[in-house]
Amino acid sequence: EAQVTQNPRYLITVTGKKLTVTCSQNMNHEYMSWYRQDPGLGLRQIYYSMNVEVTDKGDVPEGYKVSRKEKRNFPLILESPSPNQTSLYFCASSRVRGAGASEQYFGPGTRLTVT
Amino acid sequence: SQQGEEDPQALSIQEGENATMNCSYKTSINNLQWYRQNSGRGLVHLILIRSNEREKHSGRLRVTLDTSKKSSSLLITASRAADTASYFCATADLSGAGSYQLTFGKGTKLSVIP
């Protein structure tokens, strides 16, 4: 089954404790992206990747890191989480590099709480 | 980056009625997409309409695009309780780095009452 998986689905952590949210897709997609969703602010893009070893900042990259060492994986790293990073996070992938050129497939989401 | 804006923010209708949601955006685009999100879940792609298309259908969905007004509408006909969800439009800028970023509006929350 074609899908994007994220782990963990739920995470409660404390300020400053490094964490990684994994994202994996099995569709051989070129493009992958991370978004955060907050009430009243909608979805905002954090980082995106057009291919292996090619990543770029989205609209809200501060406090996050990403890497794309393999085509299928695109982990999101919070080196020192803070309470303002409490949010619902989504990973997405699409077949072509242009973000708007084809549909994006979304993962189920990771609900992160930083206390 | 530019952002689509959906209107209305919330919409409540009876089962069987039609639901119309609108989206406005700011810059030139190659295409526009609509997504649905059930509460707290991942977004699901509904339809993509290209800038040279004016109307597109998919089952009970009808999407229109007016590039001169920079607006799009999503019509759901004969709504069902299962259509209850938030609906988002998404666009990518035509040029430069923006073409690699898909920007979402804040969504329209649709409630269909059985």
PDB file of C-alpha atoms in Angstrom:
ATOM      1  CA  GLU A   1       0.000   0.000   0.000  1.00  0.00           C
ATOM      2  CA  ALA A   2       1.329   3.421  -0.991  1.00  0.00           C
ATOM      3  CA  GLN A   3       1.784   5.460   2.131  1.00  0.00           C
ATOM      4  CA  VAL A   4       3.717   7.969   4.194  1.00  0.00           C
ATOM      5  CA  THR A   5       4.452   6.856   7.730  1.00  0.00           C
ATOM      6  CA  GLN A   6       5.476   8.965  10.688  1.00  0.00           C
ATOM      7  CA  ASN A   7       6.747   7.982  14.097  1.00  0.00           C
ATOM      8  CA  PRO A   8       5.962   8.575  16.819  1.00  0.00           C
ATOM      9  CA  ARG A   9       2.303   9.560  16.458  1.00  0.00           C
ATOM     10  CA  TYR A  10       2.203  11.191  19.866  1.00  0.00           C
ATOM     11  CA  LEU A  11       5.075  12.588  21.896  1.00  0.00           C
ATOM     12  CA  ILE A  12       5.272  14.519  25.144  1.00  0.00           C
ATOM     13  CA  THR A  13       8.714  15.804  25.997  1.00  0.00           C
ATOM     14  CA  VAL A  14      10.471  18.453  28.048  1.00  0.00           C
ATOM     15  CA  THR A  15      12.192  21.629  26.967  1.00  0.00           C
ATOM     16  CA  GLY A  16      15.690  21.064  25.629  1.00  0.00           C
ATOM     17  CA  LYS A  17      15.549  17.318  25.137  1.00  0.00           C
ATOM     18  CA  LYS A  18      16.550  16.512  21.576  1.00  0.00           C
ATOM     19  CA  LEU A  19      14.056  14.508  19.562  1.00  0.00           C
ATOM     20  CA  THR A  20      13.606  13.123  16.081  1.00  0.00           C
ATOM     21  CA  VAL A  21      10.373  12.498  14.230  1.00  0.00           C
ATOM     22  CA  THR A  22      10.830   9.982  11.450  1.00  0.00           C
ATOM     23  CA  CYS A  23       9.101  10.066   8.081  1.00  0.00           C
ATOM     24  CA  SER A  24       9.208   7.401   5.429  1.00  0.00           C
ATOM     25  CA  GLN A  25       7.486   6.978   2.065  1.00  0.00           C
ATOM     26  CA  ASN A  26       7.312   3.864  -0.108  1.00  0.00           C
ATOM     27  CA  MET A  27       6.357   5.522  -3.395  1.00  0.00           C
ATOM     28  CA  ASN A  28       9.846   6.472  -4.639  1.00  0.00           C
ATOM     29  CA  HIS A  29       8.816  10.129  -4.512  1.00  0.00           C
ATOM     30  CA  GLU A  30      11.320  12.866  -5.300  1.00  0.00           C
ATOM     31  CA  TYR A  31       9.830  15.565  -3.115  1.00  0.00           C
ATOM     32  CA  MET A  32       9.282  15.460   0.639  1.00  0.00           C
ATOM     33  CA  SER A  33       8.211  18.141   3.045  1.00  0.00           C
ATOM     34  CA  TRP A  34       7.414  18.870   6.687  1.00  0.00           C
ATOM     35  CA  TYR A  35       4.548  21.058   7.876  1.00  0.00           C
ATOM     36  CA  ARG A  36       3.267  22.143  11.223  1.00  0.00           C
ATOM     37  CA  GLN A  37      -0.377  22.879  11.874  1.00  0.00           C
ATOM     38  CA  ASP A  38      -1.515  25.253  14.581  1.00  0.00           C
ATOM     39  CA  PRO A  39      -5.019  26.539  15.384  1.00  0.00           C
ATOM     40  CA  GLY A  40      -5.743  29.759  13.553  1.00  0.00           C
ATOM     41  CA  LEU A  41      -2.511  29.583  11.551  1.00  0.00           C
ATOM     42  CA  GLY A  42      -3.225  26.702   9.197  1.00  0.00           C
ATOM     43  CA  LEU A  43      -0.436  24.578   7.731  1.00  0.00           C
ATOM     44  CA  ARG A  44       2.984  26.128   7.462  1.00  0.00           C
ATOM     45  CA  GLN A  45       5.922  24.556   5.717  1.00  0.00           C
ATOM     46  CA  ILE A  46       9.039  23.936   7.803  1.00  0.00           C
ATOM     47  CA  TYR A  47      11.498  22.359   5.356  1.00  0.00           C
ATOM     48  CA  TYR A  48      11.331  20.572   2.051  1.00  0.00           C
ATOM     49  CA  SER A  49      13.585  18.344   0.010  1.00  0.00           C
ATOM     50  CA  MET A  50      13.654  18.039  -3.757  1.00  0.00           C
ATOM     51  CA  ASN A  51      15.903  14.991  -3.790  1.00  0.00           C
ATOM     52  CA  VAL A  52      18.563  13.131  -1.813  1.00  0.00           C
ATOM     53  CA  GLU A  53      20.966  15.544  -0.141  1.00  0.00           C
ATOM     54  CA  VAL A  54      18.935  18.553  -1.359  1.00  0.00           C
ATOM     55  CA  THR A  55      16.940  20.394   1.305  1.00  0.00           C
ATOM     56  CA  ASP A  56      15.715  23.946   1.719  1.00  0.00           C
ATOM     57  CA  LYS A  57      13.917  26.103   4.240  1.00  0.00           C
ATOM     58  CA  GLY A  58      10.207  26.644   4.183  1.00  0.00           C
ATOM     59  CA  ASP A  59       8.347  29.430   5.962  1.00  0.00           C
ATOM     60  CA  VAL A  60       9.092  28.461   9.577  1.00  0.00           C
ATOM     61  CA  PRO A  61      12.452  26.639   9.742  1.00  0.00           C
ATOM     62  CA  GLU A  62      13.763  28.120  13.009  1.00  0.00           C
ATOM     63  CA  GLY A  63      14.463  25.474  15.634  1.00  0.00           C
ATOM     64  CA  TYR A  64      14.304  22.544  13.198  1.00  0.00           C
ATOM     65  CA  LYS A  65      16.770  20.492  11.182  1.00  0.00           C
ATOM     66  CA  VAL A  66      16.228  17.914   8.472  1.00  0.00           C
ATOM     67  CA  SER A  67      18.300  15.502   6.449  1.00  0.00           C
ATOM     68  CA  ARG A  68      17.697  13.470   3.294  1.00  0.00           C
ATOM     69  CA  LYS A  69      20.302  10.764   3.102  1.00  0.00           C
ATOM     70  CA  GLU A  70      17.973   8.264   1.437  1.00  0.00           C
ATOM     71  CA  LYS A  71      15.155   8.925  -0.966  1.00  0.00           C
ATOM     72  CA  ARG A  72      12.512   7.291   1.211  1.00  0.00           C
ATOM     73  CA  ASN A  73      13.358   8.956   4.564  1.00  0.00           C
ATOM     74  CA  PHE A  74      13.111  12.558   5.707  1.00  0.00           C
ATOM     75  CA  PRO A  75      13.500  12.897   9.490  1.00  0.00           C
ATOM     76  CA  LEU A  76      12.671  16.091  11.358  1.00  0.00           C
ATOM     77  CA  ILE A  77      15.051  16.937  14.175  1.00  0.00           C
ATOM     78  CA  LEU A  78      14.397  19.290  17.069  1.00  0.00           C
ATOM     79  CA  GLU A  79      17.787  19.862  18.693  1.00  0.00           C
ATOM     80  CA  SER A  80      16.441  21.793  21.678  1.00  0.00           C
ATOM     81  CA  PRO A  81      12.635  21.759  21.699  1.00  0.00           C
ATOM     82  CA  SER A  82      10.758  24.652  23.225  1.00  0.00           C
ATOM     83  CA  PRO A  83       7.075  24.996  24.220  1.00  0.00           C
ATOM     84  CA  ASN A  84       6.334  27.090  21.105  1.00  0.00           C
ATOM     85  CA  GLN A  85       7.097  23.992  19.045  1.00  0.00           C
ATOM     86  CA  THR A  86       4.081  22.239  20.531  1.00  0.00           C
ATOM     87  CA  SER A  87       2.087  21.471  17.409  1.00  0.00           C
ATOM     88  CA  LEU A  88       0.709  18.869  15.018  1.00  0.00           C
ATOM     89  CA  TYR A  89       3.354  17.888  12.484  1.00  0.00           C
ATOM     90  CA  PHE A  90       2.812  16.393   9.058  1.00  0.00           C
ATOM     91  CA  CYS A  91       5.218  14.868   6.612  1.00  0.00           C
ATOM     92  CA  ALA A  92       4.247  14.776   2.942  1.00  0.00           C
ATOM     93  CA  SER A  93       5.687  13.541  -0.320  1.00  0.00           C
ATOM     94  CA  SER A  94       4.956  14.000  -3.996  1.00  0.00           C
ATOM     95  CA  ARG A  95       6.104  12.410  -7.208  1.00  0.00           C
ATOM     96  CA  VAL A  96       7.691  15.450  -8.840  1.00  0.00           C
ATOM     97  CA  ARG A  97       9.976  18.158  -7.547  1.00  0.00           C
ATOM     98  CA  GLY A  98       7.646  21.092  -8.082  1.00  0.00           C
ATOM     99  CA  ALA A  99       5.478  21.273  -4.986  1.00  0.00           C
ATOM    100  CA  GLY A 100       2.371  22.315  -6.807  1.00  0.00           C
ATOM    101  CA  ALA A 101       2.825  20.101  -9.821  1.00  0.00           C
ATOM    102  CA  SER A 102       1.277  16.959  -8.386  1.00  0.00           C
ATOM    103  CA  GLU A 103      -0.702  15.801  -5.414  1.00  0.00           C
ATOM    104  CA  GLN A 104       0.985  15.500  -2.084  1.00  0.00           C
ATOM    105  CA  TYR A 105       0.537  12.413   0.071  1.00  0.00           C
ATOM    106  CA  PHE A 106       0.386  13.168   3.758  1.00  0.00           C
ATOM    107  CA  GLY A 107       1.388  11.094   6.742  1.00  0.00           C
ATOM    108  CA  PRO A 108      -1.023  10.617   9.666  1.00  0.00           C
ATOM    109  CA  GLY A 109       0.566  13.341  11.772  1.00  0.00           C
ATOM    110  CA  THR A 110       2.642  13.562  14.954  1.00  0.00           C
ATOM    111  CA  ARG A 111       1.189  15.437  17.875  1.00  0.00           C
ATOM    112  CA  LEU A 112       4.072  16.935  19.847  1.00  0.00           C
ATOM    113  CA  THR A 113       3.771  18.552  23.251  1.00  0.00           C
ATOM    114  CA  VAL A 114       6.796  20.287  24.762  1.00  0.00           C
ATOM    115  CA  THR A 115       6.478  21.170  28.452  1.00  0.00           C
TER     116      THR A 115
ATOM    117  CA  SER B   1       5.276  33.248   0.584  1.00  0.00           C
ATOM    118  CA  GLN B   2       1.801  33.889  -0.780  1.00  0.00           C
ATOM    119  CA  GLN B   3      -1.117  32.150   0.794  1.00  0.00           C
ATOM    120  CA  GLY B   4      -4.556  31.063  -0.289  1.00  0.00           C
ATOM    121  CA  GLU B   5      -7.437  32.219   1.849  1.00  0.00           C
ATOM    122  CA  GLU B   6     -10.605  30.169   2.128  1.00  0.00           C
ATOM    123  CA  ASP B   7     -14.027  31.613   2.667  1.00  0.00           C
ATOM    124  CA  PRO B   8     -16.102  31.036   4.714  1.00  0.00           C
ATOM    125  CA  GLN B   9     -14.090  29.929   7.725  1.00  0.00           C
ATOM    126  CA  ALA B  10     -16.923  27.665   8.808  1.00  0.00           C
ATOM    127  CA  LEU B  11     -20.021  26.330   7.081  1.00  0.00           C
ATOM    128  CA  SER B  12     -22.885  24.281   8.475  1.00  0.00           C
ATOM    129  CA  ILE B  13     -25.457  22.648   6.191  1.00  0.00           C
ATOM    130  CA  GLN B  14     -28.062  19.898   6.183  1.00  0.00           C
ATOM    131  CA  GLU B  15     -27.346  16.550   4.605  1.00  0.00           C
ATOM    132  CA  GLY B  16     -28.330  16.605   0.944  1.00  0.00           C
ATOM    133  CA  GLU B  17     -27.603  20.304   0.454  1.00  0.00           C
ATOM    134  CA  ASN B  18     -24.753  21.643  -1.618  1.00  0.00           C
ATOM    135  CA  ALA B  19     -21.676  23.192  -0.015  1.00  0.00           C
ATOM    136  CA  THR B  20     -19.578  25.875  -1.700  1.00  0.00           C
ATOM    137  CA  MET B  21     -16.185  27.022  -0.477  1.00  0.00           C
ATOM    138  CA  ASN B  22     -14.054  29.730  -2.005  1.00  0.00           C
ATOM    139  CA  CYS B  23     -10.330  30.315  -2.169  1.00  0.00           C
ATOM    140  CA  SER B  24      -8.440  33.450  -3.134  1.00  0.00           C
ATOM    141  CA  TYR B  25      -4.709  33.676  -3.743  1.00  0.00           C
ATOM    142  CA  LYS B  26      -2.234  36.427  -4.475  1.00  0.00           C
ATOM    143  CA  THR B  27       0.278  35.572  -7.186  1.00  0.00           C
ATOM    144  CA  SER B  28       0.392  33.739 -10.502  1.00  0.00           C
ATOM    145  CA  ILE B  29       0.166  29.974 -10.192  1.00  0.00           C
ATOM    146  CA  ASN B  30       0.616  26.873 -12.309  1.00  0.00           C
ATOM    147  CA  ASN B  31      -2.211  25.014 -10.666  1.00  0.00           C
ATOM    148  CA  LEU B  32      -4.360  24.934  -7.551  1.00  0.00           C
ATOM    149  CA  GLN B  33      -5.165  21.968  -5.357  1.00  0.00           C
ATOM    150  CA  TRP B  34      -7.891  21.187  -2.862  1.00  0.00           C
ATOM    151  CA  TYR B  35      -7.398  18.925   0.154  1.00  0.00           C
ATOM    152  CA  ARG B  36      -9.660  17.534   2.851  1.00  0.00           C
ATOM    153  CA  GLN B  37      -8.708  16.924   6.469  1.00  0.00           C
ATOM    154  CA  ASN B  38     -10.766  14.926   8.903  1.00  0.00           C
ATOM    155  CA  SER B  39     -10.266  16.109  12.452  1.00  0.00           C
ATOM    156  CA  GLY B  40      -6.628  15.780  13.501  1.00  0.00           C
ATOM    157  CA  ARG B  41      -5.727  13.503  10.605  1.00  0.00           C
ATOM    158  CA  GLY B  42      -3.518  13.836   7.563  1.00  0.00           C
ATOM    159  CA  LEU B  43      -4.685  15.798   4.555  1.00  0.00           C
ATOM    160  CA  VAL B  44      -6.129  13.930   1.609  1.00  0.00           C
ATOM    161  CA  HIS B  45      -5.804  15.254  -1.917  1.00  0.00           C
ATOM    162  CA  LEU B  46      -9.133  15.888  -3.653  1.00  0.00           C
ATOM    163  CA  ILE B  47      -8.458  17.561  -6.961  1.00  0.00           C
ATOM    164  CA  LEU B  48      -5.846  19.509  -8.911  1.00  0.00           C
ATOM    165  CA  ILE B  49      -6.867  22.121 -11.459  1.00  0.00           C
ATOM    166  CA  ARG B  50      -4.342  23.617 -13.848  1.00  0.00           C
ATOM    167  CA  SER B  51      -4.142  27.301 -14.665  1.00  0.00           C
ATOM    168  CA  ASN B  52      -5.411  26.687 -18.207  1.00  0.00           C
ATOM    169  CA  GLU B  53      -8.517  24.876 -16.940  1.00  0.00           C
ATOM    170  CA  ARG B  54     -11.680  26.657 -15.864  1.00  0.00           C
ATOM    171  CA  GLU B  55     -13.632  23.790 -14.374  1.00  0.00           C
ATOM    172  CA  LYS B  56     -12.991  20.246 -13.240  1.00  0.00           C
ATOM    173  CA  HIS B  57     -15.224  17.506 -11.866  1.00  0.00           C
ATOM    174  CA  SER B  58     -14.552  14.493  -9.712  1.00  0.00           C
ATOM    175  CA  GLY B  59     -17.574  12.575  -8.494  1.00  0.00           C
ATOM    176  CA  ARG B  60     -19.645  14.978  -6.367  1.00  0.00           C
ATOM    177  CA  LEU B  61     -16.897  17.595  -6.456  1.00  0.00           C
ATOM    178  CA  ARG B  62     -16.782  20.494  -8.863  1.00  0.00           C
ATOM    179  CA  VAL B  63     -13.877  22.938  -8.839  1.00  0.00           C
ATOM    180  CA  THR B  64     -13.688  26.172 -10.771  1.00  0.00           C
ATOM    181  CA  LEU B  65     -10.701  28.423 -11.318  1.00  0.00           C
ATOM    182  CA  ASP B  66     -10.723  32.068 -12.356  1.00  0.00           C
ATOM    183  CA  THR B  67      -7.122  33.180 -12.838  1.00  0.00           C
ATOM    184  CA  SER B  68      -8.163  36.745 -13.680  1.00  0.00           C
ATOM    185  CA  LYS B  69      -9.729  37.071 -10.233  1.00  0.00           C
ATOM    186  CA  LYS B  70      -7.174  34.790  -8.586  1.00  0.00           C
ATOM    187  CA  SER B  71      -9.916  32.700  -7.078  1.00  0.00           C
ATOM    188  CA  SER B  72     -11.235  29.156  -7.008  1.00  0.00           C
ATOM    189  CA  SER B  73     -14.337  27.495  -5.663  1.00  0.00           C
ATOM    190  CA  LEU B  74     -15.060  23.973  -4.485  1.00  0.00           C
ATOM    191  CA  LEU B  75     -18.629  22.734  -4.730  1.00  0.00           C
ATOM    192  CA  ILE B  76     -19.707  19.533  -2.996  1.00  0.00           C
ATOM    193  CA  THR B  77     -23.100  18.416  -4.239  1.00  0.00           C
ATOM    194  CA  ALA B  78     -25.621  16.331  -2.289  1.00  0.00           C
ATOM    195  CA  SER B  79     -23.524  16.503   0.862  1.00  0.00           C
ATOM    196  CA  ARG B  80     -23.304  13.628   3.313  1.00  0.00           C
ATOM    197  CA  ALA B  81     -22.427  13.503   6.998  1.00  0.00           C
ATOM    198  CA  ALA B  82     -19.131  11.866   5.973  1.00  0.00           C
ATOM    199  CA  ASP B  83     -18.191  15.088   4.158  1.00  0.00           C
ATOM    200  CA  THR B  84     -17.779  16.787   7.534  1.00  0.00           C
ATOM    201  CA  ALA B  85     -14.147  17.922   7.502  1.00  0.00           C
ATOM    202  CA  SER B  86     -11.901  20.912   6.914  1.00  0.00           C
ATOM    203  CA  TYR B  87     -11.136  21.817   3.326  1.00  0.00           C
ATOM    204  CA  PHE B  88      -7.968  23.577   2.208  1.00  0.00           C
ATOM    205  CA  CYS B  89      -6.813  25.091  -1.025  1.00  0.00           C
ATOM    206  CA  ALA B  90      -3.108  25.018  -1.826  1.00  0.00           C
ATOM    207  CA  THR B  91      -0.993  26.805  -4.401  1.00  0.00           C
ATOM    208  CA  ALA B  92       2.625  27.070  -5.453  1.00  0.00           C
ATOM    209  CA  ASP B  93       4.145  30.260  -6.827  1.00  0.00           C
ATOM    210  CA  LEU B  94       4.916  30.222 -10.510  1.00  0.00           C
ATOM    211  CA  SER B  95       8.571  31.094 -10.272  1.00  0.00           C
ATOM    212  CA  GLY B  96      11.772  30.680  -8.333  1.00  0.00           C
ATOM    213  CA  ALA B  97      11.990  28.942  -4.993  1.00  0.00           C
ATOM    214  CA  GLY B  98       8.276  29.403  -4.531  1.00  0.00           C
ATOM    215  CA  SER B  99       7.571  26.721  -7.084  1.00  0.00           C
ATOM    216  CA  TYR B 100       8.933  24.192  -4.624  1.00  0.00           C
ATOM    217  CA  GLN B 101       6.713  25.346  -1.770  1.00  0.00           C
ATOM    218  CA  LEU B 102       3.055  24.448  -1.511  1.00  0.00           C
ATOM    219  CA  THR B 103       1.236  27.063   0.526  1.00  0.00           C
ATOM    220  CA  PHE B 104      -2.048  26.256   2.222  1.00  0.00           C
ATOM    221  CA  GLY B 105      -4.887  28.482   3.275  1.00  0.00           C
ATOM    222  CA  LYS B 106      -6.361  28.274   6.766  1.00  0.00           C
ATOM    223  CA  GLY B 107      -9.253  26.151   5.616  1.00  0.00           C
ATOM    224  CA  THR B 108     -13.037  26.019   5.682  1.00  0.00           C
ATOM    225  CA  LYS B 109     -14.551  23.848   8.373  1.00  0.00           C
ATOM    226  CA  LEU B 110     -17.616  22.102   6.941  1.00  0.00           C
ATOM    227  CA  SER B 111     -20.218  20.491   9.161  1.00  0.00           C
ATOM    228  CA  VAL B 112     -22.908  18.385   7.512  1.00  0.00           C
ATOM    229  CA  ILE B 113     -25.833  17.731   9.822  1.00  0.00           C
ATOM    230  CA  PRO B 114     -27.634  14.401   9.308  1.00  0.00           C
TER     231      PRO B 114
END
